[in-house]
Coordinates of C-alpha atoms and ligand atoms in Angstrom, one line a residue:
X1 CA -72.1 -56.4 -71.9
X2 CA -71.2 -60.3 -71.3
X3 CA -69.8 -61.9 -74.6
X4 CA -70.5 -65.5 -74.4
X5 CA -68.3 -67.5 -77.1
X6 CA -68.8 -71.4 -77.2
X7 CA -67.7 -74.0 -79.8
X8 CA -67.5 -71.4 -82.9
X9 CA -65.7 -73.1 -85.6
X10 CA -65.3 -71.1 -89.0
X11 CA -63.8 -72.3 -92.4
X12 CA -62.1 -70.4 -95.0
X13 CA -63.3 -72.4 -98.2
X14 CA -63.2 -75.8 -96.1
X15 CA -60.2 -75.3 -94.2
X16 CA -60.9 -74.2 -90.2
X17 CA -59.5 -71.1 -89.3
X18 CA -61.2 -70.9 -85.6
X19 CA -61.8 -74.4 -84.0
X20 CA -64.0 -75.1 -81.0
X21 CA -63.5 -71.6 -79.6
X22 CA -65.0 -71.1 -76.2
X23 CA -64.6 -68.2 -74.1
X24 CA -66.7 -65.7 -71.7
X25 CA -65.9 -62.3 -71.8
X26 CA -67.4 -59.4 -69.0
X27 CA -68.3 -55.9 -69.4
X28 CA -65.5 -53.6 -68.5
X29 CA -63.1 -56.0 -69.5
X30 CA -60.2 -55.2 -71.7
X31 CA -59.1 -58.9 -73.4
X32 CA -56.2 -59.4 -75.4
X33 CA -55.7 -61.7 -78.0
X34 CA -52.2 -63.2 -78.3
X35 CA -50.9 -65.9 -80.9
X36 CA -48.2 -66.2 -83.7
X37 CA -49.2 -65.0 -87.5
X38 CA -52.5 -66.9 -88.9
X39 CA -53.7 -68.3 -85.9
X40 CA -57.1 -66.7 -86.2
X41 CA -57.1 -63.6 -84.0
X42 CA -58.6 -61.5 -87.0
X43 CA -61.2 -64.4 -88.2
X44 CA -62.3 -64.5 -84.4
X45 CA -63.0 -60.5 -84.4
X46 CA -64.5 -60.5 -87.4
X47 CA -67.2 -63.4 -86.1
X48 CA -67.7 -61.3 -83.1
X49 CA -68.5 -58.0 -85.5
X50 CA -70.8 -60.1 -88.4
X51 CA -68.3 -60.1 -90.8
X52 CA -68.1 -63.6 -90.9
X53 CA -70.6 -65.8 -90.0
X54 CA -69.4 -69.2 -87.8
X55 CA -69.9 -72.2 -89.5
X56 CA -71.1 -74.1 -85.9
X57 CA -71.1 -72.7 -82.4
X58 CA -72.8 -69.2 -81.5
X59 CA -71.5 -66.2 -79.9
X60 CA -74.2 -64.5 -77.6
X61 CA -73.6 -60.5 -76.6
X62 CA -76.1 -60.5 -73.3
X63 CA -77.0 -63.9 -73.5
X64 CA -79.2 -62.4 -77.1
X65 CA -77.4 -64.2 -80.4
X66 CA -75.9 -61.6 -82.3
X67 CA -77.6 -62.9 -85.5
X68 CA -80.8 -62.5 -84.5
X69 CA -80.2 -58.8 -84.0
X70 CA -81.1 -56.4 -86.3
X71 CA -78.3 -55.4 -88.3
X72 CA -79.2 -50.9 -87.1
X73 CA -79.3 -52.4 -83.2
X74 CA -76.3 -54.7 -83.6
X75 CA -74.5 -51.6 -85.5
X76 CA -75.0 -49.5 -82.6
X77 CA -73.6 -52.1 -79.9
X78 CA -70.3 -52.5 -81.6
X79 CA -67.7 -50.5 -82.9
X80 CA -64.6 -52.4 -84.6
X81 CA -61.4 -50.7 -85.7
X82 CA -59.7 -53.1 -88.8
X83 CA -56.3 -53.8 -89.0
X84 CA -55.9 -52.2 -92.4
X85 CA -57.4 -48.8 -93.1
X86 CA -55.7 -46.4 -96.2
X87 CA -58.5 -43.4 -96.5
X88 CA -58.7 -42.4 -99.8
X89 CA -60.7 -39.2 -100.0
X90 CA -60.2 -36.0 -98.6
X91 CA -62.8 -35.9 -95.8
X92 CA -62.2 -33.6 -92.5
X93 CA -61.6 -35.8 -89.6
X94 CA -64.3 -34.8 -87.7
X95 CA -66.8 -35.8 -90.7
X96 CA -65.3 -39.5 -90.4
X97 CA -65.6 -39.3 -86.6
X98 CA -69.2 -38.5 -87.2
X99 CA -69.6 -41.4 -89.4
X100 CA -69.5 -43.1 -86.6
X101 CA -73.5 -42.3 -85.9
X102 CA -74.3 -44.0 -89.2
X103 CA -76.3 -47.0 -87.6
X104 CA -78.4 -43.9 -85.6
X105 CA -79.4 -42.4 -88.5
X106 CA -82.3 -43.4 -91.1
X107 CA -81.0 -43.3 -94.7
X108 CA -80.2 -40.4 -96.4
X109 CA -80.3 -38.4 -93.5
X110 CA -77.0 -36.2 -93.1
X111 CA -75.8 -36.5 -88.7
X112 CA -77.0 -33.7 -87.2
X113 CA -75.7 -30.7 -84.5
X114 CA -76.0 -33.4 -81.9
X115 CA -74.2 -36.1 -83.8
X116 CA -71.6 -33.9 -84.5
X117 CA -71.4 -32.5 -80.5
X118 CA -70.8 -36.5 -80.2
X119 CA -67.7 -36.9 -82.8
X120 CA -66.3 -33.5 -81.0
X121 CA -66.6 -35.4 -77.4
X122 CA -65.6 -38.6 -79.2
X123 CA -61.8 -37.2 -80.3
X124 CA -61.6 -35.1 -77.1
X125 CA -61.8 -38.4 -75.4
X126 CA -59.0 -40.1 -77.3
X127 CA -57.2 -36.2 -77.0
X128 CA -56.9 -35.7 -80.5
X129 CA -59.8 -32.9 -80.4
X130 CA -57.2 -30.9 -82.7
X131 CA -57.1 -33.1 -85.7
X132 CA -61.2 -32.0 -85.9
X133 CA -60.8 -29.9 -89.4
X134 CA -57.6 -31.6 -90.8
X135 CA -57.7 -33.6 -93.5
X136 CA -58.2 -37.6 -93.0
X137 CA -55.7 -38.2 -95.1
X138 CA -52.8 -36.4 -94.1
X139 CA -52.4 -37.8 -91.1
X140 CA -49.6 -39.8 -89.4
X141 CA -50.1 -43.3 -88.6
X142 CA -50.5 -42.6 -84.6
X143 CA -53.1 -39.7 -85.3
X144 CA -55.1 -42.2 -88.2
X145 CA -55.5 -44.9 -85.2
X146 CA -56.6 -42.2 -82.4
X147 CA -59.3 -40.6 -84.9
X148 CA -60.8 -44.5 -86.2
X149 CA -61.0 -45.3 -82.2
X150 CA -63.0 -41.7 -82.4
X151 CA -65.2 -42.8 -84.7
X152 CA -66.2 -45.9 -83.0
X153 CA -66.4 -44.3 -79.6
X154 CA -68.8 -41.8 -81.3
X155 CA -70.8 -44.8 -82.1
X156 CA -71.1 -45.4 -78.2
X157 CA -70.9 -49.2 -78.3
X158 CA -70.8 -51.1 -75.5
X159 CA -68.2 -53.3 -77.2
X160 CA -64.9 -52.4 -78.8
X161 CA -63.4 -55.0 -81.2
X162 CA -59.9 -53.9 -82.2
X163 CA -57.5 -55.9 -84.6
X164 CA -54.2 -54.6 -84.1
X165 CA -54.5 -51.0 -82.7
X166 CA -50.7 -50.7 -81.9
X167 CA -48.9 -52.1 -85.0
X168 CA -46.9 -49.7 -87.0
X169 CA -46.6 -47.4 -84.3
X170 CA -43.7 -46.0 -82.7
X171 CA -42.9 -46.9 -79.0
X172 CA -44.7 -43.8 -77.4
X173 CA -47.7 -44.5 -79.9
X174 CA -48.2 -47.9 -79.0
X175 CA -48.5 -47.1 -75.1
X176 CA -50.7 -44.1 -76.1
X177 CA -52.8 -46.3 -78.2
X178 CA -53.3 -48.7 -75.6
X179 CA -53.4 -46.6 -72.4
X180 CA -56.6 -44.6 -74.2
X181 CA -58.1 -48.4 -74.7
X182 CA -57.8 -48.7 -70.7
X183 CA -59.1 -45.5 -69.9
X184 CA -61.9 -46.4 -72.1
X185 CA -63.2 -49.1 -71.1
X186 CA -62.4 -48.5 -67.5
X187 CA -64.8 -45.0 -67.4
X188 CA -67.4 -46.4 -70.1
X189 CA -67.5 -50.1 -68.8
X190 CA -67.1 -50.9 -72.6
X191 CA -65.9 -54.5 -73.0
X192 CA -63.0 -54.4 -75.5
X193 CA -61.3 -57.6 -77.3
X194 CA -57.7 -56.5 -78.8
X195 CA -55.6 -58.3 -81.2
X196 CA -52.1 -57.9 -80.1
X197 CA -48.4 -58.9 -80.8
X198 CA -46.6 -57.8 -77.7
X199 CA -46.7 -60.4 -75.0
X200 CA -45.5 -57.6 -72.9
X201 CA -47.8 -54.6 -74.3
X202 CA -50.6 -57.9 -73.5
X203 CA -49.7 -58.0 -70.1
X204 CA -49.3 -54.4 -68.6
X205 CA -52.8 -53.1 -70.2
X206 CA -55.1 -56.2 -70.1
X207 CA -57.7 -57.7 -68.0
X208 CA -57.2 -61.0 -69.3
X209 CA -55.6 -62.6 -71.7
X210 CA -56.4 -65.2 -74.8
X211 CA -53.2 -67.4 -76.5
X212 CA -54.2 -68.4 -79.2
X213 CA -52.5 -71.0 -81.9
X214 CA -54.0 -72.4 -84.7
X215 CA -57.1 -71.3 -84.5
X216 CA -57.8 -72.6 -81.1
X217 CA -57.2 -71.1 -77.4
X218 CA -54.9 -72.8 -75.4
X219 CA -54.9 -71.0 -73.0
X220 CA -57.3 -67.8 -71.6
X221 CA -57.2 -66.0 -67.9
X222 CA -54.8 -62.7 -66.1
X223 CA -52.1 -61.9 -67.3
X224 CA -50.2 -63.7 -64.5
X225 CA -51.9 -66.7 -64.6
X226 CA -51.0 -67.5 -68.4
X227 CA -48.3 -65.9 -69.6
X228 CA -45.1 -67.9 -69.0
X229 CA -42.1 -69.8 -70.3
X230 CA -44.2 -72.8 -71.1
X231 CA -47.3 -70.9 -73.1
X232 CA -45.0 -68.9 -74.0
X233 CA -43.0 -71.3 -76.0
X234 CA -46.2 -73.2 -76.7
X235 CA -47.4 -69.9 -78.6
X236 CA -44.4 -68.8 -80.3
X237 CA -42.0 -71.6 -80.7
X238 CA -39.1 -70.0 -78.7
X239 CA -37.5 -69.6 -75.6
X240 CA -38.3 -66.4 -73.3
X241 CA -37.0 -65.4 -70.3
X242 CA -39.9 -64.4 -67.5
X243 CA -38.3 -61.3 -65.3
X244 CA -40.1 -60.8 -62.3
X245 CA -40.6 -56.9 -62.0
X246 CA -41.4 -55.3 -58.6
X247 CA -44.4 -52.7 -59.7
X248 CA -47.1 -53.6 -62.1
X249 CA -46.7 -54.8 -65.0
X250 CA -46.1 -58.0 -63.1
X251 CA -43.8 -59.4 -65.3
X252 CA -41.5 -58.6 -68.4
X253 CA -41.2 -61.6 -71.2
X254 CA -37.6 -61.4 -72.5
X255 CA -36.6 -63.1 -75.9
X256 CA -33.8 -65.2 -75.2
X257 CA -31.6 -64.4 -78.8
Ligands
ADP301 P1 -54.2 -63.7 -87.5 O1 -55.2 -62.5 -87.4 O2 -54.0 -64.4 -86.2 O3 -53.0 -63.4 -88.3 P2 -56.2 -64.7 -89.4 O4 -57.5 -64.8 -88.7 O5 -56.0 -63.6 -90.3 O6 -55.0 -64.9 -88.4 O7 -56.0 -66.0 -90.3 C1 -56.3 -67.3 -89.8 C2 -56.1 -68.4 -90.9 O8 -57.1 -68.2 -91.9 C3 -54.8 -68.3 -91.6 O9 -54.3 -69.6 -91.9 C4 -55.1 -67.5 -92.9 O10 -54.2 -67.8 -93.9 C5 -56.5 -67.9 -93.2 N1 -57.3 -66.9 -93.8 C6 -57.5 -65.6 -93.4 N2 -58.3 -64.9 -94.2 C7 -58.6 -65.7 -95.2 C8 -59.3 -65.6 -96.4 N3 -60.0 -64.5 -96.7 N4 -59.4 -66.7 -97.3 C9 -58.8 -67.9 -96.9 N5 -58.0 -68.0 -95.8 C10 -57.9 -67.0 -95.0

């Protein structure tokens, strides 16, 4: 599915958060989002999922605007994954996985043997088809992430919006996390936009690349073409060294201390 992004501003009581964003993204695509602290990489998924709604500019999924979709249709084209996520009641993970159907279902109904056969493929696909009967909310921080990417997958989207997926993971977990995003969208041909805070987690998973910096993108393309000591310092305010590496990932973005 094409996402076509152009001029969407959005304000926070008056005060722009995303300015003049423009940007095309292609099925099968995994995009990352790259920029410093507050400079609008949530506000921008959240416009893309109907959270918020733009102030000016549209964004078009298929060249359809996504606010003229129904709200069950829309539902079932996107699955997003929020930064911040603390479950609170003891469900079994495989009945949160199964949540996941929700926008297939008419109200009150319960998901059925099928739905459930798709939450079961879901966290097999993500390899966490263990965690099915344990409790949502003893799990560790790694396993949590795996099973929400489960339920969105369950909701077969043809887009995956994810703020954050790696952050408060350990090393391993963050290359886990992000290597099941590739294979993802690689064998679905899901496009999926990532926020991310790893220049170098950025550039060894992702199609392409958006800096962003103040709520505007200064730069957007492969990972070779924009990251570099300039955007680099643009972006972050600080010196890097660029190390050529011989084998993909193409390059490694070194802070210099
Ligand atoms: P990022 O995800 O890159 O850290 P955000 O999209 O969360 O950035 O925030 C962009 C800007 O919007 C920041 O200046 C932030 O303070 C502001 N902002 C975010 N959420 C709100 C909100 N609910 N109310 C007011 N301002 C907000």
């Amino acid at each position: 599915m094409i996402i076509t992004v152009e001029n969407l501003t959005f304000c926070y009581d008056s005060i722009p958060a995303l300015r003049n964003v423009s940007v095309e993204i292609l099925g099968g695509e995994l995009v990352t989002i790259l920029g410093p602290n507050g400079s609008g990489k949530t506000t921008f998924l959240k416009c893309l999922c109907r959270l918020l709604k733009p102030k000016a500019g549209y964004i078009h999924f298929d060249r359809r605007p996504i606010w003229k979709m129904k709200p069950n249709r829309f539902a079932q084209q996107v699955g997003y994954v929020p930064q911040v996520h603390s479950p609170s009641f003891p469900y079994r993970v495989i009945d949160v996985v199964a949540g996941g159907r929700t926008p297939y279902l008419s109200v009150l109904t319960a998901p059925s043997e099928k739905d459930y056969e798709l939450a079961y493929q879901a966290l097999e696909a993500v390899g966490c088809r263990e965690l099915a009967e344990r409790s949502y909310t003893q799990l560790s921080g790694g396993e949590l992430r795996m099973v929400l990417i489960a339920r969105a997958l369950a909701q077969q989207p043809k887009i995956l919006l994810l703020d954050e997926p790696t952050s408060h993971l350990d090393f391993k977990n963050k290359i886990m996390v992000m290597r099941t995003i590739k294979n993802l969208v690689e064998k679905r041909q899901v496009s999926a936009v990532v926020s991310e805070h790893d220049p170098n987690i950025a550039i060894a998973f992702s199609d392409k690349i958006i800096l962003m910096k103040e709520g505007s993108i200064i730069a957007y393309g492969k990972p070779d073409e924009v990251v570099n000591e300039e955007t680099m310092k643009i972006l972050y305010e600080m010196d890097v060294e660029v190390i050529p590496l011989t084998n993909p990932p193409s390059k490694f973005i070194m802070p210099k201390y």
